[in-house]
XYZ file of C-alpha atoms in Angstrom:
763
model
C -20.352 -65.536 5.856
C -19.370 -67.333 2.625
C -20.246 -70.878 1.602
C -18.330 -73.336 3.787
C -14.777 -74.134 2.809
C -14.958 -77.897 3.555
C -17.369 -78.440 0.670
C -14.841 -76.893 -1.769
C -11.418 -77.841 -0.397
C -11.301 -80.924 1.792
C -7.502 -81.082 1.749
C -7.151 -77.419 2.682
C -9.690 -77.830 5.464
C -7.870 -80.864 6.844
C -4.550 -78.982 6.845
C -6.167 -76.042 8.635
C -7.652 -78.297 11.300
C -4.311 -80.021 11.902
C -2.561 -76.663 12.319
C -5.302 -75.417 14.663
C -4.949 -78.587 16.736
C -1.199 -77.917 16.979
C -1.893 -74.336 18.073
C -4.199 -75.511 20.848
C -1.743 -78.235 21.859
C 0.987 -75.618 22.304
C -1.402 -73.281 24.155
C -2.274 -76.066 26.612
C 1.340 -76.665 27.707
C 1.182 -74.065 30.563
C -1.908 -75.869 31.889
C -0.054 -79.151 32.478
C 1.664 -78.123 35.764
C -1.780 -77.238 37.140
C -3.133 -80.775 36.653
C -0.323 -83.275 35.873
C -2.890 -85.967 35.252
C -3.987 -88.213 32.421
C -7.512 -86.934 33.004
C -6.326 -83.482 31.889
C -4.940 -84.861 28.613
C -8.208 -86.672 27.886
C -10.280 -83.618 28.825
C -8.239 -81.228 26.659
C -8.143 -83.587 23.673
C -11.909 -84.118 23.816
C -12.501 -80.359 24.026
C -10.252 -79.649 21.016
C -11.832 -82.378 18.863
C -15.389 -81.383 19.812
C -14.769 -77.667 19.289
C -13.091 -78.094 15.906
C -15.822 -80.532 14.874
C -18.530 -78.009 15.702
C -16.693 -75.363 13.675
C -16.403 -77.683 10.641
C -20.051 -78.788 10.750
C -21.157 -75.195 11.228
C -19.192 -74.115 8.147
C -20.389 -77.077 6.084
C -24.045 -76.530 6.962
C -23.737 -72.715 6.936
C -25.143 -72.433 10.452
C -25.832 -68.960 11.794
C -23.854 -67.761 14.796
C -26.605 -68.601 17.276
C -26.749 -72.205 16.021
C -22.981 -72.590 16.541
C -23.361 -71.197 20.082
C -26.175 -73.662 20.832
C -24.028 -76.523 19.543
C -21.146 -75.479 21.808
C -23.459 -75.254 24.839
C -24.954 -78.670 24.034
C -21.526 -80.254 23.700
C -20.524 -78.696 27.015
C -23.500 -80.252 28.802
C -23.226 -83.659 27.112
C -19.441 -84.068 27.270
C -18.685 -81.892 30.292
C -19.298 -84.449 33.040
C -17.237 -87.362 31.615
C -14.481 -84.965 30.503
C -14.308 -82.438 33.358
C -16.062 -84.145 36.305
C -15.101 -87.815 35.810
C -15.786 -88.694 39.454
C -19.504 -88.019 38.863
C -20.088 -90.495 36.025
C -21.429 -93.998 35.600
C -18.765 -96.284 34.127
C -16.739 -93.169 33.304
C -19.076 -92.222 30.429
C -22.641 -91.471 31.478
C -23.193 -88.299 33.543
C -25.122 -88.525 36.792
C -27.606 -85.855 37.940
C -25.156 -84.807 40.653
C -22.459 -84.548 37.992
C -24.589 -82.207 35.876
C -25.239 -80.018 38.916
C -21.511 -79.917 39.687
C -20.713 -79.081 36.060
C -23.142 -76.162 35.922
C -22.114 -74.755 39.296
C -18.459 -75.286 38.438
C -18.894 -73.086 35.376
C -18.990 -70.103 37.705
C -17.285 -71.333 40.876
C -14.420 -73.562 39.765
C -12.244 -70.653 38.579
C -11.696 -69.295 42.093
C -11.280 -72.774 43.526
C -8.643 -73.590 40.901
C -6.292 -70.848 42.110
C -6.781 -71.551 45.826
C -5.935 -75.255 45.688
C -2.340 -76.466 45.790
C -1.179 -77.667 42.378
C -1.156 -80.165 40.811
C -4.884 -80.730 41.232
C -5.437 -83.782 39.030
C -9.146 -84.396 38.365
C -10.231 -83.114 41.782
C -13.947 -82.198 41.967
C -14.774 -79.704 39.156
C -11.299 -78.227 38.644
C -11.101 -79.512 35.045
C -14.099 -77.365 34.106
C -12.138 -74.143 33.345
C -9.756 -75.752 30.867
C -12.547 -77.770 29.241
C -14.802 -74.743 28.811
C -12.049 -72.475 27.478
C -10.680 -75.089 25.085
C -14.075 -76.184 23.751
C -15.232 -72.617 23.128
C -11.876 -71.484 21.746
C -11.602 -74.409 19.328
C -15.109 -73.809 17.957
C -14.446 -70.080 17.503
C -11.037 -70.677 15.895
C -12.436 -73.224 13.405
C -15.294 -70.871 12.528
C -12.899 -67.980 11.902
C -10.572 -70.152 9.827
C -13.246 -71.689 7.607
C -15.924 -69.015 7.274
C -14.371 -65.552 7.367
C -12.231 -63.462 5.024
C -9.552 -63.141 7.711
C -8.598 -66.701 8.717
C -5.334 -65.364 10.117
C -7.346 -64.213 13.175
C -7.919 -67.874 14.124
C -4.657 -67.654 16.070
C -6.338 -65.438 18.680
C -8.490 -68.052 20.560
C -5.507 -70.345 21.269
C -3.503 -67.248 22.269
C -6.195 -66.444 24.850
C -5.994 -70.032 26.119
C -2.201 -69.716 26.414
C -2.406 -66.472 28.402
C -5.097 -67.960 30.667
C -2.876 -70.969 31.390
C 0.033 -68.694 32.283
C -2.166 -66.494 34.508
C -3.986 -69.280 36.327
C -1.012 -71.604 36.466
C 1.933 -72.068 38.746
C 5.466 -70.698 38.758
C 7.096 -73.450 36.700
C 9.987 -72.048 34.640
C 10.801 -75.376 32.959
C 7.519 -75.166 31.004
C 7.756 -71.467 30.120
C 10.268 -71.689 27.254
C 8.800 -74.854 25.616
C 5.297 -73.377 25.735
C 6.372 -70.060 24.217
C 8.528 -71.614 21.502
C 5.953 -74.266 20.593
C 3.202 -71.670 20.302
C 5.497 -69.420 18.273
C 6.299 -72.230 15.829
C 2.630 -73.181 15.478
C 1.664 -69.533 14.932
C 4.217 -69.085 12.146
C 3.017 -72.319 10.542
C -0.521 -70.924 10.589
C 0.651 -67.644 9.043
C 2.388 -69.574 6.266
C -0.747 -71.615 5.660
C -2.854 -68.462 5.463
C -0.422 -66.793 3.047
C -0.347 -69.853 0.774
C -4.143 -69.987 0.724
C -4.319 -66.326 -0.266
C -1.685 -66.870 -2.950
C -3.654 -69.658 -4.556
C -6.850 -67.640 -4.372
C -5.293 -64.893 -6.546
C -4.894 -67.288 -9.501
C -3.370 -66.475 -12.856
C 0.048 -68.023 -12.288
C 1.407 -71.139 -13.882
C 1.692 -74.295 -11.765
C 5.509 -74.411 -11.794
C 5.725 -70.753 -10.797
C 3.251 -71.342 -7.964
C 5.284 -74.273 -6.662
C 8.480 -72.221 -6.721
C 6.705 -69.356 -4.967
C 5.392 -71.691 -2.248
C 8.877 -73.131 -1.716
C 10.355 -69.662 -1.342
C 7.552 -68.782 1.062
C 8.282 -71.733 3.340
C 12.006 -70.984 3.306
C 11.372 -67.329 4.139
C 8.976 -68.183 6.957
C 11.470 -70.678 8.369
C 14.158 -67.997 8.366
C 11.809 -65.603 10.170
C 10.995 -68.316 12.727
C 14.705 -68.944 13.310
C 15.318 -65.233 13.877
C 12.369 -65.034 16.291
C 13.497 -68.094 18.246
C 17.083 -66.847 18.543
C 15.832 -63.423 19.627
C 13.517 -64.879 22.249
C 16.288 -67.095 23.610
C 18.682 -64.143 23.747
C 16.147 -62.066 25.660
C 15.504 -64.921 28.109
C 19.235 -65.267 28.789
C 20.214 -61.590 28.808
C 17.296 -60.026 30.678
C 17.172 -60.785 34.437
C 13.597 -61.768 35.147
C 12.008 -61.461 38.587
C 10.056 -64.340 40.018
C 6.922 -64.721 37.965
C 3.757 -63.539 39.643
C 0.489 -65.229 38.741
C -3.021 -65.021 40.103
C -2.494 -68.126 42.239
C 0.537 -66.615 44.038
C -1.392 -63.480 45.046
C -4.401 -65.131 46.697
C -4.640 -65.610 50.437
C -4.713 -69.210 51.703
C -8.054 -70.530 52.968
C -6.813 -71.951 56.298
C -5.705 -69.724 59.205
C -3.718 -71.616 61.895
C -3.393 -68.524 64.117
C -7.055 -68.924 65.050
C -6.313 -72.321 66.596
C -4.944 -73.067 70.034
C -1.277 -74.073 69.996
C -0.923 -77.868 70.432
C 1.880 -77.186 72.903
C -0.417 -75.154 75.149
C -2.514 -78.255 75.883
C 0.416 -80.613 76.137
C -0.301 -81.821 79.710
C -3.885 -82.854 78.967
C -2.501 -85.963 77.233
C -1.198 -87.228 80.575
C -4.480 -87.073 82.444
C -5.431 -90.511 83.890
C -8.412 -90.898 81.572
C -6.343 -90.065 78.466
C -2.849 -91.443 79.097
C -3.644 -95.075 78.280
C -6.220 -94.375 75.578
C -5.168 -95.669 72.099
C -4.902 -92.637 69.828
C -3.423 -93.685 66.494
C -2.419 -96.873 64.717
C 0.415 -96.356 62.243
C 2.159 -98.655 59.788
C 5.267 -97.721 57.823
C 6.766 -95.086 60.115
C 10.545 -95.094 59.454
C 12.766 -96.177 62.331
C 13.830 -93.249 64.492
C 11.149 -90.917 63.124
C 8.344 -89.344 65.090
C 4.752 -88.929 64.038
C 4.311 -85.154 63.796
C 1.067 -83.416 64.701
C 2.093 -79.765 64.303
C 5.253 -77.749 63.641
C 5.661 -74.533 65.623
C 8.110 -71.808 64.585
C 6.978 -68.596 66.332
C 7.588 -67.769 69.994
C 6.271 -64.588 71.591
C 7.605 -65.290 75.084
C 4.362 -66.936 76.207
C 3.238 -69.467 73.573
C 4.981 -71.294 70.739
C 2.637 -71.193 67.731
C 2.410 -71.665 63.967
C 3.167 -69.068 61.351
C 3.995 -65.768 63.049
C 1.859 -63.140 64.705
C 1.302 -61.157 61.491
C 0.655 -64.171 59.265
C 3.596 -63.332 57.008
C 5.604 -66.496 57.703
C 5.419 -69.135 54.978
C 4.923 -71.808 57.646
C 1.518 -70.298 58.402
C 0.210 -70.546 54.842
C -1.828 -73.657 54.169
C -3.320 -74.605 50.815
C -5.619 -77.369 49.683
C -4.043 -80.528 48.306
C -6.340 -82.483 46.000
C -3.595 -84.457 44.246
C 0.105 -84.284 45.221
C 3.103 -82.040 45.943
C 6.405 -82.258 44.107
C 9.021 -83.348 46.652
C 11.625 -84.452 44.103
C 14.153 -82.014 45.596
C 13.623 -83.177 49.188
C 16.396 -85.138 50.869
C 15.416 -88.217 52.835
C 13.717 -91.595 52.763
C 10.461 -92.195 50.901
C 7.819 -93.444 53.341
C 4.273 -94.719 52.995
C 2.248 -94.306 56.200
C -1.060 -96.059 56.815
C -2.787 -94.274 59.684
C -6.001 -95.232 61.477
C -7.547 -92.811 63.965
C -8.520 -94.550 67.206
C -9.049 -92.012 69.986
C -7.356 -88.929 68.515
C -9.496 -85.969 67.519
C -8.242 -82.622 66.259
C -7.745 -80.549 63.132
C -4.054 -81.463 62.765
C -3.395 -84.503 60.569
C -0.512 -86.614 61.958
C 2.288 -87.329 59.495
C 6.055 -87.506 59.049
C 8.506 -85.495 56.952
C 7.374 -83.603 53.850
C 4.014 -84.761 52.522
C 3.819 -85.757 48.870
C 0.334 -87.235 48.555
C -2.494 -88.350 50.824
C -5.489 -90.590 50.239
C -8.355 -90.797 52.747
C -10.474 -93.905 53.292
C -13.780 -94.734 54.876
C -17.256 -93.185 54.804
C -15.922 -89.645 55.408
C -13.396 -89.873 52.565
C -14.929 -87.133 50.407
C -15.440 -84.694 53.287
C -11.908 -85.194 54.595
C -10.341 -84.773 51.154
C -12.381 -81.636 50.554
C -11.271 -80.050 53.848
C -7.614 -81.109 53.769
C -4.904 -78.405 53.725
C -1.123 -78.633 53.934
C 1.896 -76.412 54.423
C 4.710 -77.369 52.068
C 7.355 -75.550 54.139
C 6.940 -77.597 57.318
C 4.970 -80.599 56.068
C 2.255 -79.917 58.669
C -1.289 -80.696 57.573
C -4.819 -80.122 58.852
C -8.383 -80.903 57.944
C -11.339 -78.613 58.474
C -13.719 -80.022 61.060
C -11.023 -82.311 62.439
C -10.363 -86.031 62.389
C -12.629 -88.444 64.229
C -12.195 -92.019 65.505
C -12.654 -94.393 62.588
C -11.042 -92.149 59.988
C -8.055 -93.554 58.110
C -5.668 -92.454 55.403
C -2.504 -93.342 53.519
C 0.216 -90.695 53.259
C 3.263 -90.726 50.990
C 6.087 -88.559 52.383
C 9.826 -87.921 52.282
C 11.318 -88.301 55.787
C 14.841 -86.966 56.544
C 17.362 -89.539 57.722
C 17.984 -89.672 61.505
C 21.004 -87.732 62.769
C 23.832 -89.955 63.978
C 26.229 -87.203 65.031
C 24.740 -83.868 66.100
C 28.207 -82.391 66.596
C 28.894 -82.619 62.841
C 25.942 -80.399 61.912
C 26.375 -76.928 60.465
C 23.557 -74.329 60.648
C 21.241 -73.789 57.695
C 20.219 -70.419 56.316
C 16.422 -70.293 56.760
C 15.120 -67.184 58.499
C 12.332 -67.906 60.971
C 9.841 -65.378 62.330
C 11.471 -63.193 65.001
C 10.564 -64.075 68.564
C 11.417 -63.541 72.210
C 15.020 -63.984 73.349
C 16.015 -66.727 75.731
C 15.880 -65.701 79.433
C 19.146 -64.848 81.157
C 19.083 -68.015 83.281
C 18.868 -70.172 80.156
C 21.708 -68.272 78.470
C 23.901 -68.868 81.541
C 23.130 -72.580 81.347
C 24.051 -72.507 77.629
C 27.431 -70.911 78.395
C 27.981 -73.468 81.155
C 27.118 -76.493 79.044
C 28.515 -75.333 75.703
C 31.223 -72.688 76.126
C 31.801 -70.395 73.188
C 34.648 -71.364 70.947
C 33.397 -74.728 69.734
C 31.627 -75.296 66.432
C 27.842 -74.777 66.334
C 27.294 -78.522 65.994
C 29.522 -79.304 68.975
C 27.744 -76.724 71.131
C 24.320 -78.069 70.138
C 25.396 -81.631 70.900
C 26.634 -80.483 74.323
C 23.296 -78.801 75.061
C 21.310 -81.913 74.123
C 23.604 -84.133 76.194
C 23.294 -81.816 79.219
C 19.497 -81.807 79.008
C 19.554 -85.608 78.885
C 21.926 -85.839 81.838
C 20.647 -83.085 84.137
C 16.953 -83.041 83.288
C 14.202 -85.014 84.963
C 10.663 -85.638 83.769
C 7.514 -84.769 85.703
C 4.102 -83.904 84.305
C 2.954 -82.432 87.629
C 0.359 -85.153 88.269
C -0.663 -86.147 91.793
C 2.074 -88.223 93.359
C 4.781 -86.813 91.087
C 7.366 -84.154 91.806
C 5.763 -80.721 91.447
C 6.297 -79.326 87.960
C 4.496 -76.269 86.683
C 3.003 -76.382 83.174
C 3.504 -73.678 80.551
C 6.457 -72.636 78.421
C 6.613 -68.874 78.921
C 9.886 -67.109 79.634
C 9.304 -67.235 83.395
C 8.761 -71.005 83.297
C 11.941 -71.512 81.246
C 13.916 -69.345 83.693
C 12.570 -71.503 86.525
C 13.535 -74.679 84.639
C 17.112 -73.447 84.161
C 17.495 -72.306 87.799
C 16.016 -75.380 89.503
C 18.272 -78.057 91.005
C 17.420 -80.645 89.882
C 15.967 -79.457 86.559
C 12.374 -80.740 86.385
C 9.895 -80.434 83.528
C 8.514 -82.321 80.554
C 8.536 -82.088 76.753
C 6.700 -78.775 76.820
C 9.592 -77.034 78.590
C 12.554 -79.075 77.314
C 11.642 -78.670 73.627
C 11.173 -74.886 73.915
C 14.365 -74.498 75.959
C 16.330 -76.555 73.427
C 14.895 -74.548 70.507
C 15.834 -71.208 72.108
C 19.354 -72.383 72.895
C 19.776 -73.808 69.384
C 18.790 -70.421 67.964
C 21.250 -68.716 70.303
C 23.960 -70.983 68.895
C 22.981 -70.113 65.315
C 20.702 -72.924 64.155
C 17.264 -72.232 62.681
C 15.140 -74.266 65.095
C 11.453 -75.025 65.593
C 9.344 -77.127 67.949
C 7.399 -80.199 66.863
C 4.534 -81.779 68.784
C 3.697 -85.391 68.025
C 4.195 -88.995 69.051
C 7.593 -90.622 69.551
C 8.278 -94.353 69.817
C 10.040 -94.742 73.142
C 10.837 -98.447 73.507
C 12.998 -100.984 71.754
C 9.858 -102.986 71.039
C 8.397 -100.055 69.137
C 11.596 -99.798 67.106
C 11.335 -103.493 66.202
C 7.720 -103.006 65.147
C 8.686 -100.059 62.945
C 11.398 -102.076 61.226
C 8.998 -104.963 60.541
C 6.307 -102.618 59.154
C 3.754 -103.903 61.647
C 1.024 -101.683 63.125
C 2.319 -99.389 65.862
C -0.260 -98.073 68.329
C 0.386 -94.717 70.001
C -1.411 -94.057 73.273
C -2.118 -90.654 74.767
C 0.904 -90.788 77.066
C 3.231 -91.178 74.058
C 2.688 -87.519 73.170
C 5.995 -85.685 73.084
C 7.599 -82.459 71.931
C 10.988 -82.267 70.252
C 12.893 -79.886 68.022
C 13.943 -79.738 64.392
C 17.031 -77.803 63.335
C 18.026 -76.957 59.790
C 21.458 -78.154 58.743
C 23.623 -76.604 56.013
C 22.170 -78.871 53.309
C 18.706 -77.442 53.897
C 17.126 -80.492 55.559
C 15.292 -80.167 58.882
C 16.556 -82.915 61.152
C 14.824 -84.284 64.245
C 16.527 -83.965 67.649
C 14.947 -85.184 70.878
C 16.161 -83.128 73.880
C 13.950 -84.912 76.417
C 15.641 -86.845 79.243
C 14.626 -90.382 80.020
C 12.027 -90.939 82.722
C 13.866 -91.862 85.899
C 13.747 -91.283 89.649
C 14.021 -87.629 90.606
C 16.502 -86.783 93.386
C 15.700 -84.397 96.199
C 15.664 -80.732 95.391
C 18.818 -78.755 96.134
C 18.891 -75.250 97.591
C 18.371 -72.513 95.059
C 21.593 -71.419 93.431
C 22.649 -67.992 94.718
C 22.934 -65.183 92.231
C 26.484 -64.878 90.958
C 27.909 -61.371 90.767
C 30.729 -61.322 88.251
C 33.645 -58.964 88.623
C 34.297 -56.561 85.782
C 36.964 -57.807 83.425
C 40.100 -55.784 82.916
C 39.999 -56.254 79.155
C 37.008 -56.461 76.855
C 36.638 -59.823 75.145
C 36.591 -59.868 71.344
C 33.161 -59.439 69.775
C 31.238 -62.641 69.288
C 30.594 -63.909 65.800
C 27.049 -63.167 64.756
C 24.780 -65.796 63.273
C 21.746 -65.585 60.968
C 19.468 -66.176 63.948
C 21.150 -63.361 65.932
C 20.346 -60.947 63.123
C 16.607 -61.638 63.125
C 15.623 -59.068 65.727
C 18.870 -57.325 66.562
C 18.619 -54.336 64.240
C 17.138 -51.300 65.969
C 14.137 -49.609 64.488
C 15.225 -47.016 61.881
C 15.082 -43.368 62.773
C 12.382 -41.321 61.071
C 14.943 -39.807 58.714
C 16.158 -43.277 57.668
C 12.742 -44.498 56.620
C 12.901 -44.926 52.886
C 9.236 -45.910 52.596
C 10.054 -49.495 51.673
C 7.052 -50.735 53.627
C 4.662 -48.182 52.161
C 1.692 -50.233 50.944
C 1.256 -47.893 47.971
C 4.812 -48.634 46.847
C 4.110 -52.349 47.187
C 0.955 -51.970 45.078
C 2.769 -49.894 42.456
C 5.623 -52.397 42.385
C 3.201 -55.293 41.898
C 1.399 -53.417 39.100
C 4.712 -52.624 37.403
C 5.773 -56.275 37.649
C 2.491 -57.554 36.204
C 2.605 -54.990 33.379
C 6.198 -55.959 32.625
C 5.314 -59.652 32.434
C 2.305 -58.907 30.204
C 4.431 -56.682 27.963
C 7.059 -59.391 27.595
C 4.359 -61.964 26.795
C 2.862 -59.588 24.206
C 6.278 -59.105 22.594
C 6.820 -62.864 22.385
C 3.376 -63.390 20.807
C 3.926 -60.492 18.395
C 7.462 -61.523 17.443
C 6.428 -63.374 14.201
C 4.561 -60.304 12.958
C 7.378 -57.972 13.977
C 9.830 -60.233 12.135
C 7.753 -59.957 8.936
C 7.609 -56.168 9.214
C 11.367 -55.996 9.848
C 12.113 -58.231 6.836
C 10.057 -56.001 4.554
C 11.704 -52.853 5.887
C 15.159 -54.318 5.271
C 14.204 -55.341 1.724
C 12.884 -51.860 0.990
C 16.076 -50.259 2.354
C 18.302 -52.506 0.207
C 16.341 -51.647 -2.920
C 16.341 -47.948 -2.210
C 20.099 -47.861 -1.555
C 21.167 -49.987 -4.535
C 24.546 -49.201 -6.080
C 23.268 -47.812 -9.449
C 20.334 -45.552 -10.407
C 19.005 -48.281 -12.724
C 18.960 -50.815 -9.888
C 17.236 -48.313 -7.576
C 14.553 -47.641 -10.244
C 13.950 -51.358 -10.865
C 13.776 -51.806 -7.090
C 11.065 -49.146 -6.939
C 8.939 -51.081 -9.434
C 9.478 -54.335 -7.497
C 8.459 -52.529 -4.297
C 5.228 -51.402 -5.992
C 4.475 -54.978 -7.116
C 5.116 -56.352 -3.638
C 2.961 -53.665 -1.997
C 0.109 -54.431 -4.389
C 0.416 -58.172 -3.624
C 0.265 -57.507 0.115
C -2.921 -55.477 -0.325
C -4.461 -58.230 -2.480
C -4.329 -56.195 -5.701
C -3.777 -58.518 -8.660
C -1.117 -57.332 -11.117
C -1.702 -59.250 -14.405
C 1.009 -60.159 -16.921
C 1.652 -57.563 -19.592
C 3.584 -54.387 -20.170
C 4.427 -52.098 -17.295
C 1.984 -49.551 -18.652
C -0.777 -52.193 -18.588
C 0.187 -53.270 -15.112
C 0.243 -49.627 -13.945
C -3.245 -49.172 -15.345
C -4.482 -52.189 -13.355
C -3.045 -50.669 -10.196
C -4.531 -47.295 -11.058
C -3.462 -43.722 -10.530
C -1.138 -41.281 -12.248
C 1.754 -42.176 -9.963
C 1.751 -45.781 -11.177
C 1.760 -44.680 -14.813
C 4.610 -42.223 -14.187
C 6.571 -44.917 -12.387
C 6.063 -47.369 -15.292
C 7.356 -44.775 -17.760
C 10.431 -44.009 -15.636
C 11.271 -47.692 -15.300
C 10.814 -48.403 -19.023
C 13.083 -45.487 -19.959
C 15.715 -46.581 -17.431
C 15.693 -50.185 -18.695
C 15.150 -49.806 -22.410
C 15.792 -46.141 -23.241
C 19.009 -44.905 -24.875
C 21.539 -43.505 -22.424
C 19.971 -45.149 -19.373
C 18.143 -43.300 -16.610
C 18.229 -39.542 -16.362
C 19.449 -37.724 -13.277
C 16.828 -37.725 -10.550
C 14.753 -40.544 -12.100
C 15.446 -42.809 -9.134
C 14.183 -40.185 -6.667
C 11.049 -39.644 -8.765
C 10.445 -43.387 -8.946
C 10.638 -43.838 -5.196
C 8.522 -40.741 -4.588
C 5.826 -42.345 -6.748
C 6.102 -45.576 -4.763
C 5.732 -43.715 -1.469
C 2.673 -41.906 -2.738
C 1.124 -45.153 -3.978
C 1.761 -46.810 -0.591
C -0.024 -43.926 1.151
C -2.933 -44.217 -1.280
C -3.236 -47.968 -0.748
C -3.250 -47.456 3.015
C -5.848 -44.694 2.816
C -8.180 -46.736 0.607
C -7.793 -49.936 2.652
C -8.271 -48.485 6.144
C -6.339 -49.272 9.338
C -7.257 -52.954 9.700
C -6.452 -53.952 6.109
C -3.285 -51.859 6.226
C -2.148 -53.754 9.317
C -2.969 -57.070 7.621
C -0.938 -55.962 4.571
C 2.008 -55.002 6.773
C 2.237 -58.513 8.277
C 1.208 -60.389 5.124
C 3.658 -62.965 3.793
C 2.339 -62.536 0.232
C 5.199 -60.419 -1.055
C 7.881 -62.524 0.619
C 7.177 -65.455 -1.713
C 8.587 -63.607 -4.698
C 5.714 -64.366 -7.117
C 4.808 -60.850 -8.292
C 4.066 -61.057 -12.026
C 6.011 -57.875 -12.717
C 9.292 -59.555 -11.741
C 8.841 -62.399 -14.178
C 9.075 -60.413 -17.358
C 6.954 -57.306 -17.705
C 7.192 -56.127 -21.288
C 8.010 -52.599 -22.332
């Protein structure tokens, strides 16, 4: 490596460092959606400053490569804890021993954790380590390349790697894609211009005014190339239909598996045991009026048990991810709520909440363990914590809770597709037709069903002294509920029956298990934001249906607790007479279509579910995204190559032979400038001698005769001139080798228009 540049050109070094900082700033844009925290900005800025500083000092002191590597490792250890693990510091500055251990272990382990935790992650645990390590190392390498090598243009590669890593490890956030790409493109072109200007000044031999004019033309040309690249990239983004971006995070399996847990609805009756019914379970402040405190949301019914997430695990409601910071609920419709929850007697993995969770903060001695084990499902808002909650735990949850429904009959069904499940039993369908005859709107039929359950249903938990009522919510139990007179059950049966009938009507519907305020006093407490204590007997099950706007609204189908009349004789089976005319076909709904299609015949199987096709499709998608990213990154270089090709074509196809011959000489001068060959002032013969080779001398003679000779150029002189230029270009490429030839092809040297030969070569 040469003597350090900072000792010779402080201004040039400062400009290079500013441009490198801009490159890294643009490359860090895709990382913002991962963190969305001020700690990320501080961490990235510290890494850029430290890395560039190490590169400058290493160039100034002429450190060997191993010394630069040791300096980077030392900076990582010294600055890593306050920058990347701020929770393990003293006064936010001094690292603790535990912080150093976390930093070193996070060097290897934080990468996997980063893509398995729900974004944004903030400064959670050691998740800032990847961006700090990549940025620190990349900045040091980029500064070293820029200040100590003969190819400073390659300093654009480390920030490019950081950009690609941010896209790969990040989240699907289209609003940051275009700004990141365009900002990095602009910074890259600025670096190319800086490199070309530095090379121009290193050649020497030109007067100061000519150099200034050449630099001005260079900046104008680079700006034009940037404009072309930006317009082209925007046109591609608009014209090409892009599939949903796939990143590493979107392909990883979630860490929490709810299918391994017992359904909360299966143990519904245990809450009404004498020793549990009056036990205080939860103390809640801030629960909106009319809202229930949800424990779990169930969307899959197999005819025996209502559970979470589908039997095959494919349903989005069964995918839980870690939440170290917050979820973006800006598109959710409802009322913002802040819930303060204290666990009294409740214990279980499900974390009670309301609506769609935005952020949660645990308190107490188990705060760190609870935060580390917390997972959430953004589709349903359900949350859980590994190991479960215990009495004494507390937390604050910020959520968006849908507004209560005033008029169920005005609802229209939403479009969500839930996991397919068992159909409602025949007895329940007959009750549906009795309560809500076909012909009304879906909302009117649903309102009629809820009203009938309230009017005709009676509550019994099957405890000693109560009317017999069998537990369970399988199809046989629901058929028994529909056939009994009077209808007797509890939330376990009424919620499942209401959900199945709502789906028959056309509404996407799911069952929720949680706690419902059931007295006017509780409603007054909710309004006054005073603590509300839920006891075990307040456990309830209700349903949520999706309306046309996309919101999931709460509907309670449970009848009030009242005296149960004597049982009536079983209703005899009704045998209907065949109708003389077939009724018109019923209108199908999205829910009807979930499981109605018969399995395709063997001949109809197009292999859409073939796992190999899925793998090949994923590979093709990833390759396509990488190819598009490569084209965007390469667009400045491709624009330079295209500009030179257009210039060469214009010269070669000039209107007159004389112009074509002069264009050939200008092409030779530009080619020599791109390869770093200095063409001194003088006659064309002298300049040809400096370039070397018989072809250059022949070309100089042809040009001189065409310009100064009597009668102008001879026939065929223009073809001979361009043949000489082509041969010289091949010779330059052969002597320089592939790497220098590529550098010459993308060099901006000839685009500045400073070749000495154009400014008055003498005959």
